[in-house]
Coordinates of C-alpha atoms in Angstrom, one line a residue:
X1 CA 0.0 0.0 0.0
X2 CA 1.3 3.6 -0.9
X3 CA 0.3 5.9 1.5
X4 CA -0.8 9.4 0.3
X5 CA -0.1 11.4 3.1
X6 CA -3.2 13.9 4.7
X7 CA -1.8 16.0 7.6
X8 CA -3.5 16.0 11.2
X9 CA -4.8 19.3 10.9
X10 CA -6.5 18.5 6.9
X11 CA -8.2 15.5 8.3
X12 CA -9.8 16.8 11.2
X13 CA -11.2 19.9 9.5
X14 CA -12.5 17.1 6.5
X15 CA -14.4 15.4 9.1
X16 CA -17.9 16.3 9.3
X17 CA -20.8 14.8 11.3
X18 CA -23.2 12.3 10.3
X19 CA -26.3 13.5 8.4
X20 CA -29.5 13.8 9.9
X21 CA -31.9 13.6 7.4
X22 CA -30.1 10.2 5.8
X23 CA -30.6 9.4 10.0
X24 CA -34.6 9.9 9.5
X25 CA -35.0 8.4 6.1
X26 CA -33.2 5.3 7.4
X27 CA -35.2 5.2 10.5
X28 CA -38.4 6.0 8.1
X29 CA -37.6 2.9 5.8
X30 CA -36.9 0.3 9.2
X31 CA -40.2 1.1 10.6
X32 CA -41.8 0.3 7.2
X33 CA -40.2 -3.2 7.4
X34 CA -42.2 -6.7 7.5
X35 CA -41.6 -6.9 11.3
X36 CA -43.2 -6.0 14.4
X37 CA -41.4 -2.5 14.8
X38 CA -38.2 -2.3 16.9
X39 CA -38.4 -5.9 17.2
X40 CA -35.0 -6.3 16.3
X41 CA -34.1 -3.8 18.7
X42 CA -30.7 -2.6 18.6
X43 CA -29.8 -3.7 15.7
X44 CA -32.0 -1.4 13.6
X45 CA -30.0 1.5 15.7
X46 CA -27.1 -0.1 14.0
X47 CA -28.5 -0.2 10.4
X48 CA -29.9 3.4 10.6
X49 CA -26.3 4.3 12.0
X50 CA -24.5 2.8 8.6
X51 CA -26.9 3.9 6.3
X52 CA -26.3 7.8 7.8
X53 CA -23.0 7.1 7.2
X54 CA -22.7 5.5 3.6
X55 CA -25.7 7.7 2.7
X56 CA -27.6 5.1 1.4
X57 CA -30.4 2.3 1.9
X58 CA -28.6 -0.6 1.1
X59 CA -25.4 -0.2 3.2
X60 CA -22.7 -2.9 2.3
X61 CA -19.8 -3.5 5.1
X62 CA -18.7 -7.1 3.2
X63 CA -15.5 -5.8 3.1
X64 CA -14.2 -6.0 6.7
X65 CA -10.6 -5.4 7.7
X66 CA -9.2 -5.1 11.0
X67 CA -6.1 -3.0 11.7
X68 CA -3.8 -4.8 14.7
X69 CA -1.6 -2.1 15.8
X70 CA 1.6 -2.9 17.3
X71 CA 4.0 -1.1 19.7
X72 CA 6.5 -1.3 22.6
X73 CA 6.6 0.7 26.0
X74 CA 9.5 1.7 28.3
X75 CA 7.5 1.8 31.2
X76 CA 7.5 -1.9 31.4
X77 CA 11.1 -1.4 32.9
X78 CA 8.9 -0.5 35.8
X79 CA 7.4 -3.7 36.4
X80 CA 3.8 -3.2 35.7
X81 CA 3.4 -6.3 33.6
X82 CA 3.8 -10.0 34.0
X83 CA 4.7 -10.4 30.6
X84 CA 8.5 -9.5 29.1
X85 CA 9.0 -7.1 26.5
X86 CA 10.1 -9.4 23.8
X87 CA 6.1 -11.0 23.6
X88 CA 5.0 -8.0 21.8
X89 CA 7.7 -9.2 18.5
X90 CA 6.9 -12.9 19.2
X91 CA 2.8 -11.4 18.7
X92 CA 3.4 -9.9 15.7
X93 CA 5.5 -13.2 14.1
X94 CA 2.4 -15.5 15.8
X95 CA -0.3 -12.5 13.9
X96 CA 1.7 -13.4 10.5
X97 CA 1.4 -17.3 11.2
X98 CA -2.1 -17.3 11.4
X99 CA -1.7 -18.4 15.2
X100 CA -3.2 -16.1 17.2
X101 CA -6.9 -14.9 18.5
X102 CA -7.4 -12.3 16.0
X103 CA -6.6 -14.5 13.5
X104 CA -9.1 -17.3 14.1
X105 CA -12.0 -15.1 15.2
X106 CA -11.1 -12.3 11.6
X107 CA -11.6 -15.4 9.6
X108 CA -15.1 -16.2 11.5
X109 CA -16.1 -13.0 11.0
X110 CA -14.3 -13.0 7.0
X111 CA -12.4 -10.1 8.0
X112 CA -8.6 -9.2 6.8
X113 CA -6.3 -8.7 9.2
X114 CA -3.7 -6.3 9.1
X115 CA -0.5 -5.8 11.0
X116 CA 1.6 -3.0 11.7
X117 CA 4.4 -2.0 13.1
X118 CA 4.0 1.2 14.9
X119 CA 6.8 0.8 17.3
X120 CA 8.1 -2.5 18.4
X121 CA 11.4 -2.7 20.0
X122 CA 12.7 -5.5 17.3
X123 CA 13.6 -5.9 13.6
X124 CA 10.8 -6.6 11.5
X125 CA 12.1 -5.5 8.2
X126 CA 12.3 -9.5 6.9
X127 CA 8.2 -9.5 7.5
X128 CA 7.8 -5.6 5.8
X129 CA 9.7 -6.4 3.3
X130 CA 7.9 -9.9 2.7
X131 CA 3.9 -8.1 2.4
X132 CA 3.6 -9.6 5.7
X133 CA 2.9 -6.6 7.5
X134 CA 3.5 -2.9 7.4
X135 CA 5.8 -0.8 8.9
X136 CA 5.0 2.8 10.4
X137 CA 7.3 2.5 12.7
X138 CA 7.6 6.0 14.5
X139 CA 10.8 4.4 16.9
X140 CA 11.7 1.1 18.7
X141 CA 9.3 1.5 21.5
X142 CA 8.1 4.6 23.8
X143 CA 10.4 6.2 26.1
X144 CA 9.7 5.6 30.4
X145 CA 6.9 7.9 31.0
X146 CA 8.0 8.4 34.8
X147 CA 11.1 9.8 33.6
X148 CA 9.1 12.2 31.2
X149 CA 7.6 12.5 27.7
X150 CA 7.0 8.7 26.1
X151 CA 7.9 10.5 22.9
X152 CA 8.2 14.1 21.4
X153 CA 5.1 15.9 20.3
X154 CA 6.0 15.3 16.7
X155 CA 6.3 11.7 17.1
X156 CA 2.5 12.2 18.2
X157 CA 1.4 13.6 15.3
X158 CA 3.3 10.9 13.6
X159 CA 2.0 8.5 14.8
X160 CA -2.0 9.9 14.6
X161 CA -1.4 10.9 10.7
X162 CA 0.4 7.1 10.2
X163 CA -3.3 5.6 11.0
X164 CA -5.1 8.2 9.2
X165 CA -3.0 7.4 5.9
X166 CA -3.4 3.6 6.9
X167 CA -7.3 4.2 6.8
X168 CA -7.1 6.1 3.5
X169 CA -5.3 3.2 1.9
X170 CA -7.4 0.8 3.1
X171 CA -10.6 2.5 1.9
X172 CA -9.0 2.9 -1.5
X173 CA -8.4 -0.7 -2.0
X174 CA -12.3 -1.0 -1.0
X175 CA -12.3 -1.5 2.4
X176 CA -15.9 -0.8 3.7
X177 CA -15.6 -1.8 7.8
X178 CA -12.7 -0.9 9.7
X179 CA -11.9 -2.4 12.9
X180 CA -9.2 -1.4 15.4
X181 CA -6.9 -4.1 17.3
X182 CA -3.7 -3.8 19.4
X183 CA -0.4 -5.7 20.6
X184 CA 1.8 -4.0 23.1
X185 CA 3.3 -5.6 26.6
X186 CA 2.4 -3.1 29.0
X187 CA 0.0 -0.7 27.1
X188 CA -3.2 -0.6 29.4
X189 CA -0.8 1.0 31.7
X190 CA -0.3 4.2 29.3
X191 CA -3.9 3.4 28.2
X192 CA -5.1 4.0 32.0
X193 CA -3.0 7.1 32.4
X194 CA -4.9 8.5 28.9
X195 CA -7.9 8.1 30.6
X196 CA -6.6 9.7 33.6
X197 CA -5.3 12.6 32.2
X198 CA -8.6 12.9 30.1
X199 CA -10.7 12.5 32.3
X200 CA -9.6 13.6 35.8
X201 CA -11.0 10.8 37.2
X202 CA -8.6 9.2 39.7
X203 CA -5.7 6.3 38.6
X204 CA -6.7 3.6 40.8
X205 CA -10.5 3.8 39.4
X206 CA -9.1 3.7 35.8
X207 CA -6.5 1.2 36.5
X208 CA -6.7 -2.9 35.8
X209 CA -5.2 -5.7 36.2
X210 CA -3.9 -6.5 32.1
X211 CA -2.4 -9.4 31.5
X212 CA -3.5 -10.8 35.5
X213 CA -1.3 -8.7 37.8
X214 CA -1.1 -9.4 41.3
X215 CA -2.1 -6.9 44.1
X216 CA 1.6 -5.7 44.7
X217 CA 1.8 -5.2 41.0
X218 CA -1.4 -3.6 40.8
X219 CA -0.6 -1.4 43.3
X220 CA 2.7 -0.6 41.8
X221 CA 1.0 0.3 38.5
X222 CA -1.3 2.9 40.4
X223 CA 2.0 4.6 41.9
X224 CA 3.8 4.6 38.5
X225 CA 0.9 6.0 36.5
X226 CA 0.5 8.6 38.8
X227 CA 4.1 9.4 38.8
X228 CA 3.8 9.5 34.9
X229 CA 0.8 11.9 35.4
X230 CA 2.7 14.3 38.0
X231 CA 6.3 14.4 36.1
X232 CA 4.2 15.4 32.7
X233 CA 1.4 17.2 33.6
X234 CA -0.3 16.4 30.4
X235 CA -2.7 19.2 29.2
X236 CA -6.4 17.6 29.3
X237 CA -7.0 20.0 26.9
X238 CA -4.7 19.1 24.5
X239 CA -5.1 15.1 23.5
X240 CA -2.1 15.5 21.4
X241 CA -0.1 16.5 24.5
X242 CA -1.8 13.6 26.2
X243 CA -0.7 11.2 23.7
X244 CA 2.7 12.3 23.6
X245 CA 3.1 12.8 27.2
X246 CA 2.0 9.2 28.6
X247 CA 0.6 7.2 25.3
X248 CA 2.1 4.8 22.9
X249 CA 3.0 5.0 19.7
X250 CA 0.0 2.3 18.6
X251 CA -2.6 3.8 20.4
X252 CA -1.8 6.7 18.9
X253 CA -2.2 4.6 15.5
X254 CA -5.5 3.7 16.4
X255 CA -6.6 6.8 17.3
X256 CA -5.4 8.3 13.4
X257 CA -6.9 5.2 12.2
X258 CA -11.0 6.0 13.5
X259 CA -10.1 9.9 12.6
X260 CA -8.7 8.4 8.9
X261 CA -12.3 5.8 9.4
X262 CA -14.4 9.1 9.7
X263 CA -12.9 11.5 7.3
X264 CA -13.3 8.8 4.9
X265 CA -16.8 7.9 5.9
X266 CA -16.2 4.3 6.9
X267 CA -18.1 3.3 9.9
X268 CA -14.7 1.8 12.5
X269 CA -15.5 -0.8 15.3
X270 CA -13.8 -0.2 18.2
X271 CA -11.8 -2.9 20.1
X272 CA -11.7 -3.0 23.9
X273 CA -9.3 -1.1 26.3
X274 CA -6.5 0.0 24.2
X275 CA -8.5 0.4 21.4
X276 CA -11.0 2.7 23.6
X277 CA -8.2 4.7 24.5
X278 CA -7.1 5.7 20.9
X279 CA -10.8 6.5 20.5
X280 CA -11.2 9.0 23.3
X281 CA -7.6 10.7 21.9
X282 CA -9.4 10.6 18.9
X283 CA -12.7 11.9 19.7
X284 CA -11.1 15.0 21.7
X285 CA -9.2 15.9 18.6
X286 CA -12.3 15.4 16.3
X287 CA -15.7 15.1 18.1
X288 CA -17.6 14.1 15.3
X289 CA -15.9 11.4 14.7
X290 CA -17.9 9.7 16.9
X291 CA -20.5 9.2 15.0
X292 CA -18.2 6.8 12.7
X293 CA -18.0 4.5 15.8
X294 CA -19.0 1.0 16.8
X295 CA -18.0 -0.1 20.5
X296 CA -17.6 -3.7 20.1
X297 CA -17.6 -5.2 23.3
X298 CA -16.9 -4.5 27.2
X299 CA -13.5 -5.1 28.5
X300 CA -12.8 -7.0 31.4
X301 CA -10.5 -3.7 32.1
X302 CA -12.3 -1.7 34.6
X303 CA -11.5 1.3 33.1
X304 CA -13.1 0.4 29.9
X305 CA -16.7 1.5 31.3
X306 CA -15.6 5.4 31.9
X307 CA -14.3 4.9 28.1
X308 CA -17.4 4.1 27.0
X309 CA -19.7 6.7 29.1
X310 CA -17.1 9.6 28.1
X311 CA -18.0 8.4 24.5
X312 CA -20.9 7.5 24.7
X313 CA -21.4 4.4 23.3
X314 CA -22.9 1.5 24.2
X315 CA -21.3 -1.8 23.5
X316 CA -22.3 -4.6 21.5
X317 CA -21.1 -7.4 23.4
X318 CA -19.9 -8.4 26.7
X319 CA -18.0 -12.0 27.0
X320 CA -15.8 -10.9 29.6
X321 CA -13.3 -10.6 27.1
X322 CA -9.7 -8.8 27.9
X323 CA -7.7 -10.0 24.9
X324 CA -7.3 -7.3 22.5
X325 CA -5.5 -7.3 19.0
X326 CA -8.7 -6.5 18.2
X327 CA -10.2 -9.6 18.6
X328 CA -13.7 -8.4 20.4
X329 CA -13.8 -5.5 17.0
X330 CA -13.9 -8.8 14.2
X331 CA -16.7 -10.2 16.5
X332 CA -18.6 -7.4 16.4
X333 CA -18.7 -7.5 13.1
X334 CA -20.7 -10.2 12.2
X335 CA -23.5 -8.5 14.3
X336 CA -22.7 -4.7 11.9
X337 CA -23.1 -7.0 9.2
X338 CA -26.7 -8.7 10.2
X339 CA -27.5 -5.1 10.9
X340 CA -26.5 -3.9 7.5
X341 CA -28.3 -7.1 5.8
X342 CA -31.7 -6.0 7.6
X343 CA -31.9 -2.6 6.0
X344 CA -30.6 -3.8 2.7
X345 CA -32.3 -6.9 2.3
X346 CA -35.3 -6.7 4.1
X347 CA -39.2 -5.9 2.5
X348 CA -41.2 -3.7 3.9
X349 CA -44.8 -4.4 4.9
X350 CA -45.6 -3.0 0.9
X351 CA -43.1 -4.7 -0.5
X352 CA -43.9 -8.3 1.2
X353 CA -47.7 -7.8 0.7
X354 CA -48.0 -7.9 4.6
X355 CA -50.3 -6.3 6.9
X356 CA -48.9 -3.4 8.4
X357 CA -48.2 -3.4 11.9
X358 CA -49.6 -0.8 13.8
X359 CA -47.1 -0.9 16.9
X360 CA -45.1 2.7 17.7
X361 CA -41.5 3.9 15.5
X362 CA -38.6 1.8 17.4
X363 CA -37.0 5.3 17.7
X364 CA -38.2 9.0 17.7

């Protein structure tokens, strides 16, 4: 894929808000349909949402492709994982086998998977230059946020406009569903202090257990976020600052890959924690770009539920799932694609020859 590059600042101010009226004429045409209305309840919310943003009745999101972002932290040198730094290069070779969880559940769901290199702290030029994966690789893992920035401000940006051009390329090769995914030893902590720094609400609320930390570990990552949060002082006003400050270089790719998802007008399912966290960088850049979302599921993470309430979305699923690499996001998708299927392929009471039903609108 070639990347035609769109700057930060171009693809925000591209990004405009769903429209309403395609809103009420899809909500029109699903209460018209050969079913007691609202009786497929929230999966009518999820056709009327794609058809608002394809602009049309007959939605199509066959095309499904989940984007598995990978990077590397230096705050794991503080000990807030169980697992070593090296799993995050042995992921991405596992991704590439067809080994791991996003692998079988993308192929349930007939989703493409695609891997990238954001910032992994390992050579992976033998897989980039094989078409195994792609490299955006904005350096060989974050820097230790307690000992200040975990990168420079215009390795932020980098990072943000790396998913956006990743989204554009997608969509040009007829991409038409976008899912976000992760792989990165010790990212909930940075994805915890996001949140935190967004949010104001306090570290230990935000802040899980990951990969199935002990107490003594947990409470070490509460101390070492909040150090992060203290030596930084991220502006909450300022999500680039936030992301530079105490993020990672692939949350940061997920974040520029739901702006990319919006400015292109591709509806983008969210993932779980990590994912979540790329999402709220993303919806304080851009807030429109909400509208583009899907929340797939609800992560075991604890702080995944402020995530979701500061975006407002509700999720579709929740398996007590804690995975990521986007794993939860190709599940999803089978469900946007019923919901696209039911406005696209269903008759209407007219159409069928059926007697209309005279229950209320699912939605006013």
């Amino acid at each position: 894929m070639l990347a035609v590059e769109l700057k930060l600042e171009d693809a925000v101010k591209g990004i405009r808000p769903v429209d309403g009226e395609w809103r009420r004429r899809a909500r029109e045409h699903l209460n018209n349909l050969a079913i007691p209305v609202g009786s497929l309840g929230r999966l009518l919310d999820i056709a009327e949402q794609l058809a608002a943003i394809k602009e049309s009745l007959k939605p199509s999101v066959g095309k499904k492709v989940v984007v598995t972002m990978a990077g590397d932290h230096g705050v794991v040198e503080e000990g807030v994982s169980t697992c070593p730094r090296e799993v995050t290069l042995q992921m991405v070779y596992n991704f590439v086998a067809g080994g791991a969880g996003i692998n079988a559940l993308a192929g349930a769901a007939g989703a493409r998977v695609v891997v990238v290199d954001m910032g992994v702290a390992g050579d992976l030029k033998e897989l980039v230059e094989q078409g195994k994966i792609l490299s955006r690789k904005v350096d060989f893992g974050t820097r230790n946020m307690t000992r200040g920035p975990a990168m420079t401000r215009q390795q932020a940006v980098q990072a943000l406009e790396a998913g956006i051009d990743i989204a554009g390329d997608l969509v040009r090769e007829g991409a038409e569903l976008l899912g976000t995914g992760d792989m990165g030893i010790g990212n909930t902590t940075p994805s915890s202090a996001v949140l935190a720094a967004l949010s104001g609400l306090p570290v230990r609320q935000v802040t899980g257990r990951g990969t199935g930390i002990d107490d003594e570990t947990l409470d070490r990552k509460v101390r070492v976020i909040e150090r992060a949060l203290a030596v930084n002082r991220p502006d909450p006003q300022d999500p680039v600052d936030v992301l530079a400050k105490v993020g990672g270089f692939e949350i940061g790719g997920i974040a520029g890959l739901i702006l990319g998802a919006a400015y292109y007008r591709v509806p983008v399912v969210v993932d779980g924690f990590i994912s979540t966290a790329g999402a709220l960088l993303a919806k304080h850049i851009a807030p429109q770009c909400v509208d583009y979302m899907i929340a797939a599921h609800r992560s075991m993470e604890y702080g995944h539920r402020y995530m979701l309430e500061e975006l407002g979305l509700q999720p579709l699923l929740d398996l007590n799932m804690r995975l990521g690499e986007g794993t939860g996001a190709a599940l999803a998708m089978c469900i946007v694609e019923g919901a696209a299927r039911v406005i696209r392929e269903m008759l209407t009471f007219e159409e069928a020859g059926v007697a209309r039903n005279k229950s209320r609108e699912y939605a006013v």
